[in-house]
Coordinates of C-alpha atoms and ligand atoms in Angstrom, one line a residue:
M1 CA 65.1 97.1 108.6
S2 CA 66.3 95.4 105.7
Q3 CA 64.4 92.2 104.8
S4 CA 66.2 89.2 104.9
S5 CA 66.6 88.4 100.2
T6 CA 63.8 86.7 98.5
S7 CA 65.7 85.6 95.0
Q8 CA 62.7 86.9 93.4
T9 CA 63.2 90.2 93.6
P10 CA 65.9 92.2 91.5
E11 CA 68.5 93.1 93.2
S12 CA 69.0 96.3 91.9
S13 CA 65.7 97.2 92.8
I14 CA 66.5 97.5 96.9
V15 CA 70.3 97.6 97.0
P16 CA 71.2 101.1 97.5
A17 CA 74.4 101.9 96.1
I18 CA 76.0 103.1 98.9
E19 CA 74.1 102.5 102.6
I20 CA 75.9 104.0 105.7
K21 CA 74.5 104.2 109.1
G22 CA 76.6 105.8 112.4
L23 CA 79.3 106.0 110.8
K24 CA 81.8 107.5 112.5
K25 CA 85.2 109.5 112.8
T26 CA 88.0 110.6 115.2
Y27 CA 91.4 110.9 114.5
A28 CA 93.4 110.1 117.1
A29 CA 95.4 113.1 118.7
S30 CA 99.3 113.8 117.4
K31 CA 101.7 116.2 118.5
K32 CA 100.6 119.3 116.9
A33 CA 97.2 118.4 116.7
P34 CA 94.0 117.6 119.1
A35 CA 92.1 114.2 118.0
K36 CA 90.1 115.1 116.3
T37 CA 85.7 114.2 115.2
A38 CA 85.1 114.3 111.4
L39 CA 82.2 112.6 111.3
H40 CA 79.7 112.4 113.6
G41 CA 77.1 109.4 113.5
V42 CA 75.6 109.7 109.7
D43 CA 73.6 108.0 108.2
L44 CA 73.6 107.8 104.0
V45 CA 71.5 106.6 101.5
I46 CA 72.5 106.5 97.8
P47 CA 70.3 104.9 95.4
R48 CA 71.3 103.6 92.4
G49 CA 71.2 105.1 88.6
S50 CA 71.9 108.3 90.8
I51 CA 74.5 111.9 90.1
F52 CA 74.6 112.1 93.6
G53 CA 76.2 115.3 95.6
L54 CA 77.8 115.4 98.8
L55 CA 78.2 119.6 99.3
G56 CA 79.7 120.6 101.8
P57 CA 82.1 123.6 102.8
N58 CA 86.1 122.3 102.9
G59 CA 86.7 120.1 106.0
A60 CA 83.5 119.0 106.7
G61 CA 83.8 115.3 106.6
K62 CA 83.2 114.9 102.9
S63 CA 87.0 112.5 101.8
T64 CA 87.0 110.8 105.3
M65 CA 83.8 109.3 104.1
I66 CA 84.8 108.7 100.6
N67 CA 87.7 107.2 101.7
I68 CA 86.7 104.6 104.7
L69 CA 84.5 103.8 101.8
A70 CA 87.7 103.5 99.8
G71 CA 89.1 101.3 102.1
L72 CA 91.8 104.1 103.0
V73 CA 91.1 105.1 105.7
N74 CA 89.5 103.2 109.6
K75 CA 86.4 104.3 110.6
T76 CA 86.0 104.8 114.5
E77 CA 82.1 103.1 114.3
G78 CA 78.9 102.7 112.0
T79 CA 78.4 100.6 108.9
A80 CA 79.0 101.0 105.7
K81 CA 76.8 98.7 102.1
I82 CA 78.7 99.3 98.8
C83 CA 76.2 97.7 96.4
G84 CA 75.1 95.5 99.2
F85 CA 78.8 94.5 100.5
D86 CA 79.8 94.7 103.4
I87 CA 83.5 97.4 103.9
D88 CA 84.1 94.8 107.0
T89 CA 83.1 92.1 106.1
E90 CA 82.5 92.2 102.4
T91 CA 85.2 93.0 101.6
R92 CA 86.8 91.7 98.2
S93 CA 83.2 92.4 96.6
A94 CA 82.5 95.7 98.6
R95 CA 86.1 97.7 96.0
A96 CA 85.8 95.6 93.1
S97 CA 81.9 98.2 93.5
I98 CA 83.6 101.3 93.6
G99 CA 85.8 103.4 91.8
I100 CA 87.1 105.9 93.8
V101 CA 89.2 109.1 92.1
P102 CA 90.7 110.8 95.5
Q103 CA 91.3 114.5 95.9
E104 CA 95.0 114.1 96.0
I105 CA 97.0 113.7 92.2
A106 CA 99.5 111.0 94.0
M107 CA 101.0 108.5 90.1
D108 CA 102.8 106.8 90.4
V109 CA 105.2 108.5 88.1
F110 CA 107.4 105.9 87.1
F111 CA 105.1 104.4 83.6
T112 CA 103.3 105.4 80.9
P113 CA 99.3 105.4 81.5
F114 CA 99.4 102.6 79.5
Q115 CA 100.9 100.7 81.6
A116 CA 99.2 102.6 84.7
L117 CA 95.7 101.4 83.5
E118 CA 97.3 97.9 82.9
L119 CA 99.1 97.8 86.9
Q120 CA 95.6 98.9 87.7
A121 CA 93.8 96.3 86.2
G122 CA 96.0 93.2 87.3
Y123 CA 95.6 94.7 91.2
Y124 CA 91.7 94.0 90.4
G125 CA 93.0 90.9 89.0
V126 CA 90.6 91.9 85.3
P127 CA 91.7 89.3 82.5
K128 CA 93.9 89.9 80.0
S129 CA 90.9 89.5 77.2
E130 CA 88.8 91.9 79.6
R131 CA 91.3 94.4 79.7
R132 CA 89.6 98.0 78.3
S133 CA 93.2 99.6 79.5
M134 CA 93.1 101.3 74.9
E135 CA 89.1 102.2 75.0
I136 CA 89.8 104.6 78.2
L137 CA 92.6 106.2 77.4
E138 CA 90.2 107.4 74.7
A139 CA 87.5 108.0 76.3
L140 CA 89.2 110.6 78.6
G141 CA 91.0 112.1 75.7
L142 CA 94.2 110.1 76.9
A143 CA 94.2 108.2 73.7
D144 CA 98.0 109.9 71.9
K145 CA 99.3 110.1 76.1
R146 CA 99.3 106.7 75.9
D147 CA 103.2 105.6 76.1
A148 CA 104.1 109.3 78.1
Y149 CA 105.4 109.4 80.6
V150 CA 103.4 110.5 83.6
R151 CA 105.4 113.2 84.9
Q152 CA 105.5 114.6 81.5
L153 CA 101.2 114.9 81.3
S154 CA 99.5 118.3 83.0
G155 CA 97.4 118.4 85.7
G156 CA 94.4 118.1 83.7
M157 CA 96.0 115.5 81.7
K158 CA 97.0 113.7 85.6
R159 CA 93.5 113.9 86.2
R160 CA 91.8 112.0 83.6
L161 CA 94.5 110.1 84.3
L162 CA 92.9 109.3 87.6
I163 CA 89.3 108.8 86.4
A164 CA 90.5 106.5 84.1
K165 CA 92.3 104.6 87.0
A166 CA 89.4 104.0 88.3
L167 CA 86.9 102.6 86.0
V168 CA 89.2 100.1 84.9
H169 CA 87.5 97.1 86.7
N170 CA 83.7 98.6 85.0
P171 CA 82.3 99.7 88.9
P172 CA 78.7 100.2 89.8
V173 CA 80.0 103.1 91.5
L174 CA 81.9 105.9 90.9
I175 CA 83.1 108.2 93.1
L176 CA 84.5 111.4 92.1
D177 CA 86.2 113.2 95.3
E178 CA 86.0 117.3 94.4
P179 CA 86.7 116.1 90.7
T180 CA 87.4 119.4 89.1
A181 CA 89.1 121.5 92.4
G182 CA 91.3 124.0 90.5
V183 CA 90.7 122.4 87.1
D184 CA 90.1 125.3 84.2
I185 CA 86.5 125.7 82.8
E186 CA 87.5 123.9 79.8
L187 CA 88.6 120.6 81.2
R188 CA 85.5 120.9 83.5
R189 CA 83.1 120.8 81.4
Q190 CA 84.7 117.6 79.9
L191 CA 84.8 116.5 82.8
W192 CA 80.9 116.9 83.3
A193 CA 79.9 115.9 80.1
Y194 CA 82.0 112.6 80.5
V195 CA 80.3 112.2 83.8
E196 CA 77.3 112.5 82.7
K197 CA 78.3 109.9 79.6
L198 CA 79.4 107.5 82.9
H199 CA 75.6 107.7 84.5
A200 CA 73.9 107.6 81.1
A201 CA 75.9 104.2 80.5
G202 CA 74.5 103.0 83.5
T203 CA 76.8 103.9 86.6
T204 CA 76.0 105.3 89.8
I205 CA 77.8 108.9 90.2
I206 CA 78.8 110.3 93.7
L207 CA 80.8 113.0 93.6
T208 CA 81.5 115.4 96.3
T209 CA 82.3 119.3 95.9
H210 CA 82.3 122.7 97.5
Y211 CA 80.6 124.0 94.0
L212 CA 76.7 124.6 94.2
E213 CA 77.0 125.5 91.2
E214 CA 78.7 121.8 90.5
A215 CA 76.1 120.3 92.1
E216 CA 73.5 122.0 91.2
A217 CA 74.6 120.9 86.9
L218 CA 75.7 117.7 87.3
C219 CA 73.4 116.2 90.4
D220 CA 70.2 114.7 90.8
R221 CA 70.0 114.6 94.4
I222 CA 72.6 116.1 96.7
A223 CA 73.0 115.6 100.4
I224 CA 75.6 119.1 102.4
I225 CA 77.5 118.0 105.4
H226 CA 78.5 121.1 107.8
Q227 CA 81.3 119.8 110.7
G228 CA 80.6 116.0 110.0
N229 CA 76.8 115.4 110.3
I230 CA 74.5 115.1 107.0
V231 CA 72.5 118.6 107.6
A232 CA 70.4 118.3 104.4
N233 CA 69.7 114.7 102.5
E234 CA 66.9 116.0 98.9
P235 CA 66.2 115.5 95.5
K236 CA 68.3 118.2 94.6
S237 CA 64.9 120.6 92.9
T238 CA 63.9 120.8 96.9
L239 CA 67.0 122.0 98.4
L240 CA 66.8 124.9 95.2
A241 CA 63.3 125.5 96.7
R242 CA 64.7 125.9 99.4
L243 CA 68.5 127.7 98.7
D244 CA 65.9 130.2 95.8
K245 CA 65.7 133.0 100.2
K246 CA 66.2 136.3 98.9
V247 CA 65.9 139.2 100.2
L248 CA 64.9 142.6 99.3
R249 CA 66.5 146.0 100.9
I250 CA 64.6 149.0 100.8
S251 CA 65.3 152.1 101.4
P252 CA 63.0 155.1 102.6
V253 CA 63.4 158.3 101.8
E254 CA 63.2 158.8 106.0
P255 CA 64.4 156.5 108.2
L256 CA 61.9 154.4 109.4
T257 CA 61.2 154.3 113.5
A258 CA 58.4 151.4 113.6
L259 CA 57.6 149.1 110.7
P260 CA 54.4 149.8 109.2
D261 CA 51.3 148.1 110.7
A262 CA 50.0 147.2 107.4
L263 CA 52.9 145.9 106.3
S264 CA 52.4 143.0 109.2
D265 CA 52.5 140.0 107.1
L266 CA 55.3 139.8 105.2
N267 CA 58.0 138.6 106.0
A268 CA 59.9 141.9 106.9
K269 CA 61.7 142.6 109.7
L270 CA 63.8 146.9 110.1
D271 CA 67.3 147.2 109.7
H272 CA 69.5 149.6 112.3
D273 CA 69.8 152.2 109.7
G274 CA 65.3 152.5 109.0
H275 CA 65.4 150.2 106.1
I276 CA 62.7 147.4 105.6
V277 CA 64.7 144.7 104.6
I278 CA 62.3 141.8 103.2
E279 CA 62.9 137.9 103.0
Y280 CA 60.9 136.3 99.8
R281 CA 61.3 132.8 97.4
S282 CA 61.9 134.6 93.8
G283 CA 59.6 131.4 92.8
T284 CA 56.1 132.2 95.1
D285 CA 56.6 135.7 96.2
S286 CA 56.2 138.6 93.4
V287 CA 59.3 141.3 93.2
T288 CA 56.4 143.8 92.3
G289 CA 53.8 143.0 94.8
M290 CA 55.8 143.1 97.4
L291 CA 56.6 147.0 96.4
N292 CA 53.2 147.9 96.4
R293 CA 52.1 146.9 99.5
V294 CA 54.8 148.9 101.0
K295 CA 53.8 151.6 98.8
D296 CA 50.3 151.7 99.4
S297 CA 51.6 151.5 103.3
G298 CA 52.7 155.0 103.3
V299 CA 56.5 154.9 102.4
S300 CA 58.7 157.0 100.1
I301 CA 61.0 154.0 98.6
A302 CA 64.7 156.2 97.8
D303 CA 66.8 152.9 96.7
L304 CA 66.2 148.9 97.0
R305 CA 68.1 146.1 96.4
T306 CA 67.6 142.0 96.0
E307 CA 70.8 139.9 97.7
E308 CA 70.2 136.1 97.0
A309 CA 71.6 133.5 99.6
D310 CA 74.9 132.5 99.7
L311 CA 76.1 129.2 101.3
E312 CA 77.4 129.9 103.6
D313 CA 74.4 131.5 104.5
V314 CA 72.1 127.7 104.1
F315 CA 74.6 125.5 106.4
M316 CA 74.3 128.1 108.9
A317 CA 70.9 128.1 108.5
L318 CA 70.5 124.5 108.5
T319 CA 72.7 124.1 111.4
Y320 CA 71.8 127.3 113.4
A321 CA 69.9 124.9 115.7
G322 CA 72.6 121.8 117.8
D323 CA 76.1 123.5 116.3
A324 CA 79.2 121.2 119.1
E325 CA 82.0 124.2 118.0
Ligands
LIG1 P1 86.7 117.6 103.8 O1 87.3 117.1 102.5 O2 84.8 117.8 103.4 O3 87.0 119.5 102.7 P2 87.6 115.9 105.3 O4 87.3 115.0 106.2 O5 89.2 116.1 104.3 O6 86.9 117.3 105.1 O7 88.6 116.7 106.6 C1 87.3 116.7 108.0 C2 88.4 117.2 109.1 O8 89.0 115.6 109.6 C3 89.4 118.5 108.6 O9 88.9 119.0 110.7 C4 89.6 117.2 109.2 O10 91.5 118.5 109.0 C5 89.8 116.9 109.6 N1 90.9 116.3 109.2 C6 91.2 115.6 108.1 N2 91.7 114.2 107.3 C7 93.2 113.7 108.5 C8 94.2 113.5 109.2 N3 94.5 112.4 108.3 N4 95.0 113.4 110.7 C9 93.8 114.0 111.4 N5 92.3 115.1 111.0 C10 92.4 115.3 110.3
LIG2 MG1 88.4 116.8 101.0

């Protein structure tokens, strides 16, 4: 598939940030739980320069995928490359190419934020002259906490410190696993603003989330993962158009027993209560037009309401065919 490298081609234009092929993970059975396949052979390419959202409900396999890239979980099958470096055969270069902000806040509480960053820089072999610990603390609003003990920091500060730690080696790719789960609105805004700033400065951003609004607000491309399978992977605008499915529910004065023939070309059906249910797209279909069609077919309208598809409906729709569980 990939061409053998020619030194003429600019690397960034051909090498994706992440290239995952046939990635499978089965967690072994334990006394408490049977074996669990969290990833079923995932293929995923994440282009450089994107803010990429990996969106899926709890248990979908997001953290498993991120933790495999981070070297924290061993994959069962498949390959993964980070900026072209294979995580098995070019592990050091692969690790140097990403910073990972884990979902769980687990930190050594005996260090100050400044010490924690210096230590992390040491792990990555960043020479003292190239360290930017203070600059990073400042960027994340932690400058005045440089000498505080980590255990004295608030939850929000700890989360920002985790981001700071992921940045010490200046990685071209930053992965944030559920960065705003349990974070208040003000901090969420700050984090989003900072992520956008990093992106503008050239960092490829990958974030996992189970909030559609978060992926929608930040990402230019979104993949949806559900039960260990990627079920969609497209530009945000395409995906949102797909989510743009709405339902118009019309209650006639007299419940209907059959749908008027005149409405057969609308995406309409009758529900159990004799109401008309029409699926439509708010971007393209006109509600007024549909209502006029219903009136013209001789139905007197008593009441109406519209309903939006939520994320769970979308997962259902996308995974309807061929679900294993
Ligand atoms: P997400 O991050 O999308 O919420 P995870 O990757 O954490 O999903 O989990 C995917 C599935 O794998 C879930 O069913 C979860 O229970 C299971 N799982 C995750 N980690 C482990 C583990 N260490 N041992 C066994 N099963 C696990
Ligand atoms: Mg997770």
